[in-house]
Structure formats: C-alpha cells, structure tokens
XYZ file of C-alpha atoms in Angstrom:
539
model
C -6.696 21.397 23.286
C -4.660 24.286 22.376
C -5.893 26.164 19.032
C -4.216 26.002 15.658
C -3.158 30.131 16.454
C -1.217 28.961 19.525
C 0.575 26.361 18.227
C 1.179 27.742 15.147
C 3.208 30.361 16.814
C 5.285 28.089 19.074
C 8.817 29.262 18.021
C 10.988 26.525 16.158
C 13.615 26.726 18.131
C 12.160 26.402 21.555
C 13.274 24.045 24.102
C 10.174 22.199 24.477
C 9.705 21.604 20.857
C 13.591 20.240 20.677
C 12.651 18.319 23.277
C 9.138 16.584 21.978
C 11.857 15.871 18.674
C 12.620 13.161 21.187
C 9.391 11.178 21.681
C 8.220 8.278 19.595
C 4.587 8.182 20.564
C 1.949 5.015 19.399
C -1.103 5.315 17.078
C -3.437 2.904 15.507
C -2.752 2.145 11.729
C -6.814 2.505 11.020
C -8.173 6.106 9.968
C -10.702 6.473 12.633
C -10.139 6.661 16.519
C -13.318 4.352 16.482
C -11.279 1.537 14.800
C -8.673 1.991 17.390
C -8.021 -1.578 19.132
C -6.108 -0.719 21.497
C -7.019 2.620 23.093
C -5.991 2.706 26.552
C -2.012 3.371 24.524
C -3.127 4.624 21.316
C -3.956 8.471 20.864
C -7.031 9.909 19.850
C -6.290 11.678 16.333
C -6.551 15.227 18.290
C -3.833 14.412 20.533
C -1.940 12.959 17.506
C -2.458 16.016 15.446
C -1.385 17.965 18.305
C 1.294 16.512 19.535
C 3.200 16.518 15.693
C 2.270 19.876 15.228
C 4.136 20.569 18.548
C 7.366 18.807 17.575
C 6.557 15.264 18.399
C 9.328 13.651 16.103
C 8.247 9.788 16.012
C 4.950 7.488 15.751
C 4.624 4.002 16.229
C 2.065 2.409 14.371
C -0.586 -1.211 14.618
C -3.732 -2.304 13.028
C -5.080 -1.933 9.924
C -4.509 -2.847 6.564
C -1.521 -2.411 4.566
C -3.412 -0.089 2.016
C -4.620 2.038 4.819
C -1.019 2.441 6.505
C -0.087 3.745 3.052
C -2.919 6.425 4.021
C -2.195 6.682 7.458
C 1.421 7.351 7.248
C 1.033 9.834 4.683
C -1.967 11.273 7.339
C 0.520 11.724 9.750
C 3.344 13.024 7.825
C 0.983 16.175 7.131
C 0.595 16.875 10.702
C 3.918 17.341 11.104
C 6.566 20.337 10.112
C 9.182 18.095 10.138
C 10.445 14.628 8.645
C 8.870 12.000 11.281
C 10.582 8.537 12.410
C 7.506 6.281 11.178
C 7.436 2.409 12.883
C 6.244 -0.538 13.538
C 7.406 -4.054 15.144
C 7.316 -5.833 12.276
C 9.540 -8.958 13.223
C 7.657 -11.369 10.862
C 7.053 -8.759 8.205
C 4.874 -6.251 7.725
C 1.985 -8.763 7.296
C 2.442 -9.434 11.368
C 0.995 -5.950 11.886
C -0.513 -4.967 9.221
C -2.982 -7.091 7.121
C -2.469 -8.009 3.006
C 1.355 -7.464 3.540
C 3.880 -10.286 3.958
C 3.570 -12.053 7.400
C 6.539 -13.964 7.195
C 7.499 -17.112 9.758
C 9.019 -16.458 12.648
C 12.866 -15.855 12.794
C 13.583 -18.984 14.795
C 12.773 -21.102 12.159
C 15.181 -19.851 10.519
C 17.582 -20.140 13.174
C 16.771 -23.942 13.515
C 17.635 -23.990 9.999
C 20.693 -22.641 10.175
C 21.842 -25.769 12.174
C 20.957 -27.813 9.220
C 21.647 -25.905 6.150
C 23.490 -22.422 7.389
C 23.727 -21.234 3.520
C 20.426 -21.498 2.799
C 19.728 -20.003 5.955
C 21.881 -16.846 5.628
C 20.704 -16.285 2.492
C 16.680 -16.753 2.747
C 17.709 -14.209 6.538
C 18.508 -11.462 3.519
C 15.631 -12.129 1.438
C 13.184 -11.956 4.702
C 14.971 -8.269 5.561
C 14.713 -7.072 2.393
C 11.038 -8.199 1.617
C 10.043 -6.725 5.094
C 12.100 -3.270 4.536
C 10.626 -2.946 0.914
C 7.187 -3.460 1.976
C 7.721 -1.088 5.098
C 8.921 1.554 2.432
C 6.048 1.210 0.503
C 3.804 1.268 3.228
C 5.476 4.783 4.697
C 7.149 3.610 7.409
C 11.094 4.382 7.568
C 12.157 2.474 10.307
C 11.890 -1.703 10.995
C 12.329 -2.482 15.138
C 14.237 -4.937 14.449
C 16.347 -7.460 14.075
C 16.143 -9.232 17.981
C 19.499 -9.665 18.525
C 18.442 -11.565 21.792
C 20.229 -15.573 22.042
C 16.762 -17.128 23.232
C 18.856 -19.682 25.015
C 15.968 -20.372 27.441
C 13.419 -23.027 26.521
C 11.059 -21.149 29.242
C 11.456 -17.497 28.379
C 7.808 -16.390 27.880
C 8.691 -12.524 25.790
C 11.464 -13.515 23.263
C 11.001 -17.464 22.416
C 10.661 -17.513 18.559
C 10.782 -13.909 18.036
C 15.141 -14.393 18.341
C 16.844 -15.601 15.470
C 18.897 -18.210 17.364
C 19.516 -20.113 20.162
C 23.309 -19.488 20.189
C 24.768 -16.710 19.797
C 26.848 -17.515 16.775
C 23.579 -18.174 14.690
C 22.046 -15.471 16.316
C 25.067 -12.564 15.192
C 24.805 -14.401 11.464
C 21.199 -14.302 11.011
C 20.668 -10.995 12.086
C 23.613 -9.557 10.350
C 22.087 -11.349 6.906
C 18.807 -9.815 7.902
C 20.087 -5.997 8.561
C 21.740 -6.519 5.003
C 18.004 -6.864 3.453
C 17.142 -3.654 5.632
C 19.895 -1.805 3.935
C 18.942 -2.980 0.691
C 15.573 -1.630 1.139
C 16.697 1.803 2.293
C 14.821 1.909 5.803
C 16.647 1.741 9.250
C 16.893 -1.102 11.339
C 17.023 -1.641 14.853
C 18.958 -4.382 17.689
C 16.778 -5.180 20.318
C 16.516 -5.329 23.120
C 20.010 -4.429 24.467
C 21.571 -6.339 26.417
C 20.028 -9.306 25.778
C 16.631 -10.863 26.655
C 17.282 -14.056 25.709
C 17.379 -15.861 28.699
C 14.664 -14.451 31.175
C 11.830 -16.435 32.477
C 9.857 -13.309 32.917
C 8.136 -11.097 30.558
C 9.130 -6.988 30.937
C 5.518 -6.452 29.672
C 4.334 -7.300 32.994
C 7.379 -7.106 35.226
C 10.484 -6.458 35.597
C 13.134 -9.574 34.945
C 16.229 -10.242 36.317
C 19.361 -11.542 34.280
C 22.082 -12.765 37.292
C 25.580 -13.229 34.867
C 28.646 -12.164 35.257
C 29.811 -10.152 32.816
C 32.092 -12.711 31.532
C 28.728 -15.027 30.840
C 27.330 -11.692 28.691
C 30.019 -10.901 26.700
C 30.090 -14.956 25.771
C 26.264 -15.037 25.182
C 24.248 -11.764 25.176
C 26.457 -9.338 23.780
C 27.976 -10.871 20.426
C 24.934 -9.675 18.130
C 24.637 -6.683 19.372
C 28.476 -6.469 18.743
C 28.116 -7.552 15.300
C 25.026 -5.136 14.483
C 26.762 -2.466 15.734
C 29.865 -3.257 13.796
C 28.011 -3.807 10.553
C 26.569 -0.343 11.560
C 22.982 -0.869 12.526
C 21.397 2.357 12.854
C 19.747 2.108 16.310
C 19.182 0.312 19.208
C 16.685 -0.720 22.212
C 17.203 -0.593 25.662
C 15.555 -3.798 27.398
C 13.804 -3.491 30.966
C 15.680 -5.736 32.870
C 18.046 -4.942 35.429
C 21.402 -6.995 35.155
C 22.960 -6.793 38.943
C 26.074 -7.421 38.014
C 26.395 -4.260 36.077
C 23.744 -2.233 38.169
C 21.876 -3.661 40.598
C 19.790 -0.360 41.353
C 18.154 0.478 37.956
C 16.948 -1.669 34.562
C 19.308 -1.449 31.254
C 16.754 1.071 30.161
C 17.080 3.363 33.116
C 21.350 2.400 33.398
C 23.822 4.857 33.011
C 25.880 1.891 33.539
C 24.851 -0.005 30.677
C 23.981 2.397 28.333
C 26.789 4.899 28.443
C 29.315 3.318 29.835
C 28.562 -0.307 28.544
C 26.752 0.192 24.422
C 28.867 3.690 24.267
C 31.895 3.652 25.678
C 32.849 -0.161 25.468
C 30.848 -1.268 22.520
C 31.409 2.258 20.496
C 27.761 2.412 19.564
C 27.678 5.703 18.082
C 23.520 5.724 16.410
C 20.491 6.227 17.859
C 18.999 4.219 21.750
C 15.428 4.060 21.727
C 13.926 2.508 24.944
C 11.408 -0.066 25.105
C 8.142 1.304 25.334
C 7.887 3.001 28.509
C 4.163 2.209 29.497
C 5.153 -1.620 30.170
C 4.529 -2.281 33.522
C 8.527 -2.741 34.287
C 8.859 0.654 33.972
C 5.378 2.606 34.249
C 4.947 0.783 37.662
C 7.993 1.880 39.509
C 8.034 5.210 37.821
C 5.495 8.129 36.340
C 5.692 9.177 32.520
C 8.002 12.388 33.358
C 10.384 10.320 35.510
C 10.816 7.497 33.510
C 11.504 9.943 30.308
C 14.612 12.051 32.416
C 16.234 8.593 34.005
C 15.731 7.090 30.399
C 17.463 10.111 28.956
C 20.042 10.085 31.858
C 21.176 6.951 31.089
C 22.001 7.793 27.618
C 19.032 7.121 25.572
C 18.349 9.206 22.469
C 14.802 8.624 21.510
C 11.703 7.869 24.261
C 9.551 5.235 22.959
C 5.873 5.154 24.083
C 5.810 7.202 27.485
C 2.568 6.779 29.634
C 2.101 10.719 28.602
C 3.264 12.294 26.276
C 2.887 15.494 27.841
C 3.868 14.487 30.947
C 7.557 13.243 29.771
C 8.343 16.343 27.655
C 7.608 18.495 30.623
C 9.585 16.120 32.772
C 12.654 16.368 30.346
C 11.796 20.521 29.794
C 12.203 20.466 33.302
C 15.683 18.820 33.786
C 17.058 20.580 31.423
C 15.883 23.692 33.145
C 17.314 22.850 35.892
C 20.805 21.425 35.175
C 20.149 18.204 35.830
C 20.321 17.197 32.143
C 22.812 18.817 29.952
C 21.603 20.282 26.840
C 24.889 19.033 25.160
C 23.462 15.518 24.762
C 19.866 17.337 23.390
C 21.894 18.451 20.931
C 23.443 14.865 20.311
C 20.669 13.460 20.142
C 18.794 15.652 17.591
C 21.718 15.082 15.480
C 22.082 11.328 15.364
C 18.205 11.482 14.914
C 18.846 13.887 11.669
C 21.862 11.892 10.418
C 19.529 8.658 10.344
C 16.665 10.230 8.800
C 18.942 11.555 6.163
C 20.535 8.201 5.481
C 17.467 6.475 4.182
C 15.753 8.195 1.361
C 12.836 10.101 1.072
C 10.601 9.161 -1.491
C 7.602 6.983 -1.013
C 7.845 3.607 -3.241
C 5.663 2.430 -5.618
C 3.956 -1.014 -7.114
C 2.383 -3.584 -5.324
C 2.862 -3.960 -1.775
C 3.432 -7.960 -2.124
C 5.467 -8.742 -5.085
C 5.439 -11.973 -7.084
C 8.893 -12.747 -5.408
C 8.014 -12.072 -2.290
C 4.456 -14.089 -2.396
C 7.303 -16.738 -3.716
C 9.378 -16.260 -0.268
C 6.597 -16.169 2.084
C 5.808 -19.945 0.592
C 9.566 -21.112 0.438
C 10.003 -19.969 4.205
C 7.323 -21.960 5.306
C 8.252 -24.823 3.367
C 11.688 -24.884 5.050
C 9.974 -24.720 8.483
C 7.574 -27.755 8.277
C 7.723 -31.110 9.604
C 5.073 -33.638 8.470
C 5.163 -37.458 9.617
C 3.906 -40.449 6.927
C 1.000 -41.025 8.759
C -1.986 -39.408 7.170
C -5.536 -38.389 8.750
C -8.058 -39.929 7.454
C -11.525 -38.993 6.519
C -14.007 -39.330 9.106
C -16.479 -37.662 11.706
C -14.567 -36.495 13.964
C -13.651 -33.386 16.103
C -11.228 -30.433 14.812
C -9.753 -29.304 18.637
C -8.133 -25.828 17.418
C -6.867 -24.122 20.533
C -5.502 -20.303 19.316
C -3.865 -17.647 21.641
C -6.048 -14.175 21.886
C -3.261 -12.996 21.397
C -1.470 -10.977 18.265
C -0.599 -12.591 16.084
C -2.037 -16.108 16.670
C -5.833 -14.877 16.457
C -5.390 -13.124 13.012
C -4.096 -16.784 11.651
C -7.749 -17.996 12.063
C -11.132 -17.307 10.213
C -13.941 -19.228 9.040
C -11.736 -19.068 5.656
C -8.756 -20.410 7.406
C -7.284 -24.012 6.078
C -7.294 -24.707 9.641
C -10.661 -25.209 9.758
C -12.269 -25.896 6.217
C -9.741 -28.445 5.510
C -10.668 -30.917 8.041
C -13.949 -29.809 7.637
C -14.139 -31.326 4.165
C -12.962 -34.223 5.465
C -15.828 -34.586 7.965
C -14.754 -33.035 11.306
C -16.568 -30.854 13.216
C -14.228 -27.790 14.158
C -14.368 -26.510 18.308
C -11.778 -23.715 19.020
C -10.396 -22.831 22.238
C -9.238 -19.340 22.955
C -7.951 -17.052 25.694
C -8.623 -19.784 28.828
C -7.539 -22.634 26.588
C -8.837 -26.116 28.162
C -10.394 -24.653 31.092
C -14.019 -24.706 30.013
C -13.451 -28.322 28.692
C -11.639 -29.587 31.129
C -12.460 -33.274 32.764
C -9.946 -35.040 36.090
C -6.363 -33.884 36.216
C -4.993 -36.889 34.334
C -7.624 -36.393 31.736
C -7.666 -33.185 31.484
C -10.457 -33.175 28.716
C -14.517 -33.373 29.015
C -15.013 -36.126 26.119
C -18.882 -35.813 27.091
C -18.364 -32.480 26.443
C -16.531 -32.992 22.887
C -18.991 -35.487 21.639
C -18.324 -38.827 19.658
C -15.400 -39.110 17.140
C -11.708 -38.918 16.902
C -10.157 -36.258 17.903
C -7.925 -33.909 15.642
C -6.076 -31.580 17.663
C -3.987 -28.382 16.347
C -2.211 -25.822 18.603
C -1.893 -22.735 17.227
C 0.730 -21.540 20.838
C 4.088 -19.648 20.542
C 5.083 -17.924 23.572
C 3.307 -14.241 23.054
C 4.095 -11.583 25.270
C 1.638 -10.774 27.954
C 0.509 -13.773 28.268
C 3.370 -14.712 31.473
C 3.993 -18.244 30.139
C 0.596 -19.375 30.858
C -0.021 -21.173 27.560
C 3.241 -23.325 28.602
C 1.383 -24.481 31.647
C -1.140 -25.902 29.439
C -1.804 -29.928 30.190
C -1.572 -30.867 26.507
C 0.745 -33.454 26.980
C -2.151 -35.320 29.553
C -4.847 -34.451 26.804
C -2.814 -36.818 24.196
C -2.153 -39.065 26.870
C -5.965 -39.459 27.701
C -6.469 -38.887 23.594
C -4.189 -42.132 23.245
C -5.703 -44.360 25.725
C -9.327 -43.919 24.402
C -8.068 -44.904 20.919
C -9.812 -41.238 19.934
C -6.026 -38.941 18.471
C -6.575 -38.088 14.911
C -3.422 -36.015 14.971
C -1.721 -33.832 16.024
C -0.571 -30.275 14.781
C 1.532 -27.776 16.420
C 2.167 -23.945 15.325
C 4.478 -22.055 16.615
C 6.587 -22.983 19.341
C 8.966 -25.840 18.758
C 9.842 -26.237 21.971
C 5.932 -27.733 22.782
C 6.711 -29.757 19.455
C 9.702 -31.045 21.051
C 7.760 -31.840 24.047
C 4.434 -33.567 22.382
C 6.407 -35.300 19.390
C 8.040 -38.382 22.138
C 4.130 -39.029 23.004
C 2.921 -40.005 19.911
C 3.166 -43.183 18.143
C 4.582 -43.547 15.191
C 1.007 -44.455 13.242
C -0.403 -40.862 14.450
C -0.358 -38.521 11.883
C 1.446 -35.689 13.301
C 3.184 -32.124 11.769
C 4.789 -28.806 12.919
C 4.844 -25.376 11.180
C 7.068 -22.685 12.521
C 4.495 -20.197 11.300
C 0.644 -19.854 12.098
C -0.295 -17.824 8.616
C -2.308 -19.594 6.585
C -0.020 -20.499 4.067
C 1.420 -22.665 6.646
C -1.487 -24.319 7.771
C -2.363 -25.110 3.791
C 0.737 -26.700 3.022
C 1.017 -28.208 6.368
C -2.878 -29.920 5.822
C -2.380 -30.351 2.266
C 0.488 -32.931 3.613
C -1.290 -33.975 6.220
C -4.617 -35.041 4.936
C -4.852 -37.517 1.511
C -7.185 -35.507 -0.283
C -7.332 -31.980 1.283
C -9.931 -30.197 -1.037
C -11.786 -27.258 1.267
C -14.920 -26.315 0.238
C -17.647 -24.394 1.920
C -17.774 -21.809 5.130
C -16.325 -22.774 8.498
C -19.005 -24.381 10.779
C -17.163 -23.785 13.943
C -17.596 -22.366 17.169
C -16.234 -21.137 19.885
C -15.242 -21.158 23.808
C-alpha cells in the first residue's frame, strides 16, 4: 500500500496514470468490505481507494441496496480526481442488482410480445429503458451495460437465453433500438453487448470459451443487424464477447480479434464510441491468458476500455509496458482517452433527485408482468398438500424468494406445506429414473410444483438437464399434480405445458420478482389471501 504522499505526487500526466484511465475495475455496492459477496473479484476498499486515486477511470458495481449505491457511488466518486465511468449490468433494471429499485421482467418477454402485439411492445421496450436509465441516474451510476443485442436463436444456449430481446433478429434490432431510446431519455450511456453476437452458443464464456462456426454471410443475416442498428442510432459503447468465430479468426476470441474488432465493428460497421471487453477474469479469457496479457491483446485488438482484469495492477503494467516498448502505439491511448471523455461529457453531470421508484414506474413494473403471464382456467384448490419450489442459487432467482415471498405464503394459506429445492435441484429427493421423485420423502398430499429456472450464467445448462418433465409424469400417474408454475424460461414452459392435462391448473411468468408470482397466484388460486410467516424449509 503506497502512502497518500506518494500517490499524491504521481504526476497527471504520466503514462501509467493515462493508462489506469483505461480500466473498469468491480466493487461491491455495500459500504463495508465485510458485506462484500463476492470477494474473490471484488476489491477490498484499500485497493479501491488506491487504485482511483491512481487514475483508475471506471468501477463496476453489485449488491446492496439502492439507497446505499446512492452512498456508494458518491463514496467512490471522492476517491477519484477525475469524472469516473460508474456501472452495473442492470438488464432487468436496476432492481436486478440492486435491491428496492425496479427489477423489471426479463427482455424476452418482451420479445415474445412483440410477435403478438409489436406496438405495444416497442413502446413498453422505451418505457423499460427509460425507467432503468432514470433509476441508474439517481442511483449514481452513468452508464447501463446494456441493451443485449444478441438474437438468442438457440433454445439451448445456457449465458444469453432470456437476457436477449428476441429470437430474430428483426425483433431483436427493434426492441433494443426502443430500449436505447429510454437510455437517452434518461441521460446515461448505453451499451450493445456482447459483439458479435452470443445468441446462438451452447456454451457459457463464464466458464469456457464457445465457438460460433458461420460464415460470414450467416452473421451479417443473424448476429450482426442489432449491433448495426445500435450503432447507427448511435449507441455509445460496445462489448466484445469471448468467443472465437473461425471464420473471421480462428486463432483468437472477438475480444482478443484484431480481426473483428478493428477491422470488422471499426472499419466495416463504422463504430466510432467506446469497446469495452467482457470482463476479463471469466475463465474464457483468464484461463488461456494472465491479467497483463489479456489487457495488451484486448487493447491490440482495438478495445478502448478493459473491463474487470484478474489484476488490476498487473494489466496496467502489462499495457505500461507495451507501450514502452512499441508494441502498442500511444496514438490509439490517446483515442481512447478521448472517446472515453466525449462520452462522459455527453451525459450530464448532476446527480438526480426524488424517489428512486416512481409511481409510474411501480405502474410499469406491474403492466410488464401482466403482459408476460399465462394462466390456464383450472384453479388449485385448497388442500394439504406440498408447495415443491425449486429456485436457482443463482442471481437473480434466489433474491425472488423469502419467507415473505407470494411464492410461498400464498399456497401456504391455502394449506400446503412449502419444501424448496436449491443449488442441486432434485438430487437429494430423487427416487428411480422414471420417477425421479422420493414421494416417501415428500410426504402425503398433492403436489404443487413451481420452478423458479431461467438459464443463469455459470450454471453450464445444468438446470436444463433437470428431469422435470419425468417428475410430472410420475406426479400425473399417482393422481398427486396440484399445478404447475414455471418462472423464467419459456422454453421449459414450452416443454412442460404438452404434459399436462387440460384440468391441471397450470401458469407461466416471464419474471421471478414477486410481483409476478402475486399476480400469477392471485390467478391461480380462488381465494389467494396470504397471511402469516413462511413455514418452509430447505434442501
């Protein structure tokens, strides 16, 4: 740790500080390091302090509360000499991350929408941007990472799934467009991810490194078009993806590709703003190459901005180094420091004030979900019975449940007992392979089953592989199905929704917040009145 004297003399013009300008580096939301939930990537508040005293010119922020990210950001902001880049992946709204904000449903309901009713689709798109830059802006961040311009095309793909905004790539370039509009509105950039295209890998970049096999003919008819649009409608950044497309360059991943980001997103596209990588400690990256490495090919390849690096230190040495050397040219340092000051000094400065959920947008957080529900006639009926709830570990699905969840007090007024599954899913209740659950186990009573499963990243697909489909099967024959409820993924709710008679009460919900599950139950069950704590437990 160097002391304040040091670093307080560090000229303002040197090359290392120019160069730290560069890095985007992550941070919890929460105060405290001790509230940090993910430490192994998030610094320690020394290292933070640091690091933006030194010239670090980005953070990336998650956890916490809303109300303490307004604290946080403005924390963070005083470490620093200079105007910081301040985000957060907030696809769903700034709820997704950040609790008591807006979590909004994901952008593939909307895109399913859009096949139905594409007005009413566009238009709600705008509303969801702006509500999710306005909150952003009054939270202190500056900068959305997003839209996903990616044309989830493929059922299977286990990292984009209902995080893209269509499965074509004509809803896709619409929805996003009508979603960067809201961005606009709300005075905070916006960025097209994850470039170029991600949509239809079976393989998640968190954990390795996918392979896309078109033709470049296939891309520009697929991939390509949203980024084409967002650049056109003149999106202010955009991020790399770690996947290597052979056809373009069979050696190195988009990220790492001077063939697909210069020559490709530059040259051909015109893209003129900011490239950020993908964060650089996923294991596509950080397991072929170390932090200082990763940070010159990255900037090599034409990237502006290094997102996440395994070391922070590391990668500004690494790039201090090239540039020392020759092997980087200091021309595109200087690019680069300017398209990062001519975004900065597009959006405006001043923090917003109010509430950080309106009435309006309490209004669209309902209205969303109620366009992205499907509930059958049947109804559950009161009884003792079993509430099966089987919830990813993951972000976001776990933060959907609590004992104060509808979820779980709902049916729980109505007489079930609630059991919920987590990270190994049916394993501990499993039974034979065609009846894939323990009913000794379980107990006596019907069976009410709810899925709370979208396709999160780092999970490899494994929730797919799930025998859910036997479990209703076995349900079925033993006269024991309640209902059934899926959140999340439509493509299991295409999959379950064939096995169930028509006299099961059955529903979907795009989103897993609990708005959805209330108006999904409140459908669902006659007389849904919860009262009382949550009795359940867990596996």
């Amino acid at each position: 740790m160097k002391t304040w004297a040091v670093m307080n003399s560090r000229p303002a013009n040197s090359l290392r500080r120019r160069v730290a300008e560069l890095l985007v580096v992550r941070a919890s939301g929460h105060l405290s390091d001790q509230q940090r939930r993910y430490p192994q990537w998030e610094l320690p508040n020394s290292e933070l302090q640091r690091l933006l005293w030194e010239g670090v010119g980005g953070v990336i922020l998650l956890g916490g509360s809303a109300v303490e990210l307004q604290q946080r950001t403005k924390q963070l902001q005083g470490w620093s000499e200079q105007r910081l880049l301040v985000c957060a992946d907030v696809e769903e709204g700034v709820g997704q991350r950040f609790e008591g904000a807006s979590w909004l449903v994901p952008p593939l309901a909307l895109g399913r929408l859009h096949q139905r009713e594409p007005e009413l689709a566009l238009d709600l798109s705008e509303r969801y941007g702006r509500c999710t830059g306005e909150q952003a802006h009054r939270c202190g961040l500056n900068w959305v990472l997003g839209p996903v311009c990616d044309v989830n095309n493929n059922p299977a793909n286990p990292v984009i799934n209902v995080r893209a905004w269509g499965e074509d790539p004509n809803t896709a370039s619409a929805l996003t467009l009508a979603f960067q509009r809201g961005l606009k509105q709300a005075g905070v950039l916006g960025c097209a991810k994850h470039f170029p295209g991600h949509g239809d890998t079976t393989s998640d970049s968190h954990l390795d490194l996918p392979v896309l096999p078109h033709s470049r003919e296939r891309l520009e008819q697929i991939e390509l078009p949203p980024f084409q649009a967002a650049i056109t409608a003149g999106v202010e950044s955009v991020m790399t993806a770690h996947l290597v497309l052979p056809e373009l360059d069979p050696q190195q991943p988009a990220t790492l590709s001077k063939a697909v980001l210069t020559d490709l997103l530059r040259r051909q596209m015109r893209f003129n703003g900011l490239v950020v990588t993908d964060a650089l400690v996923m294991e596509a990256i950080s397991a072929r190459h170390g932090a200082a490495e990763a940070a010159v090919l990255a900037f090599e390849a034409g990237t502006d901005l290094i997102l996440m690096p395994a070391d922070a230190d590391a990668a500004i040495d690494g790039l201090c180094d090239g540039f020392n050397s020759g092997r980087l040219c200091l021309s595109r340092l200087d690019e680069s420091l300017q398209r990062r000051a001519h975004a900065l000094a597009s959006i405006p400065t001043s923090t917003a004030t109010g509430p950080i959920v309106s009435a309006d947008e309490q209004a669209l957080e309902a209205e969303l979900v109620r366009h992205s529900i499907t509930v059958g006639e049947a109804k559950v009926l009161p009884q003792a019975g079993i509430n099966l709830v089987r919830v990813d570990a993951m972000v976001p699905s776990a933060a959907a449940l609590s004992g104060w969840s509808p979820a779980l007090r709902t049916p729980e007024a109505q007489g079930f007992r609630s059991i919920v599954l987590h990270g190994e899913g049916l394993s501990p209740w499993s039974g034979q392979a065609d009846a894939p659950l323990a009913m000794d186990r379980l107990g006596d009573g019907a069976v009410l089953l709810q899925l709370f499963l979208r396709g999160n990243p780092f999970r490899a697909g494994r929730d797919a592989q799930e025998p859910w489909a036997a479990a209703i099967q076995q349900l079925i024959a033993l006269n024991r199905l309640a209902g059934v409820v899926v959140y999340g993924s439509p493509y299991l709710w295409d999959s379950l929704k064939p096995l169930l008679p028509s006299s099961c009460p059955a529903a979907y919900s795009a989103g897993q917040m609990q708005e959805a599950q209330r108006q999904v139950l409140t459908e669902l069950f006659p007389s849904a009145t919860p009262t009382g704590n949550s009795g359940a437990f867990t596996d």
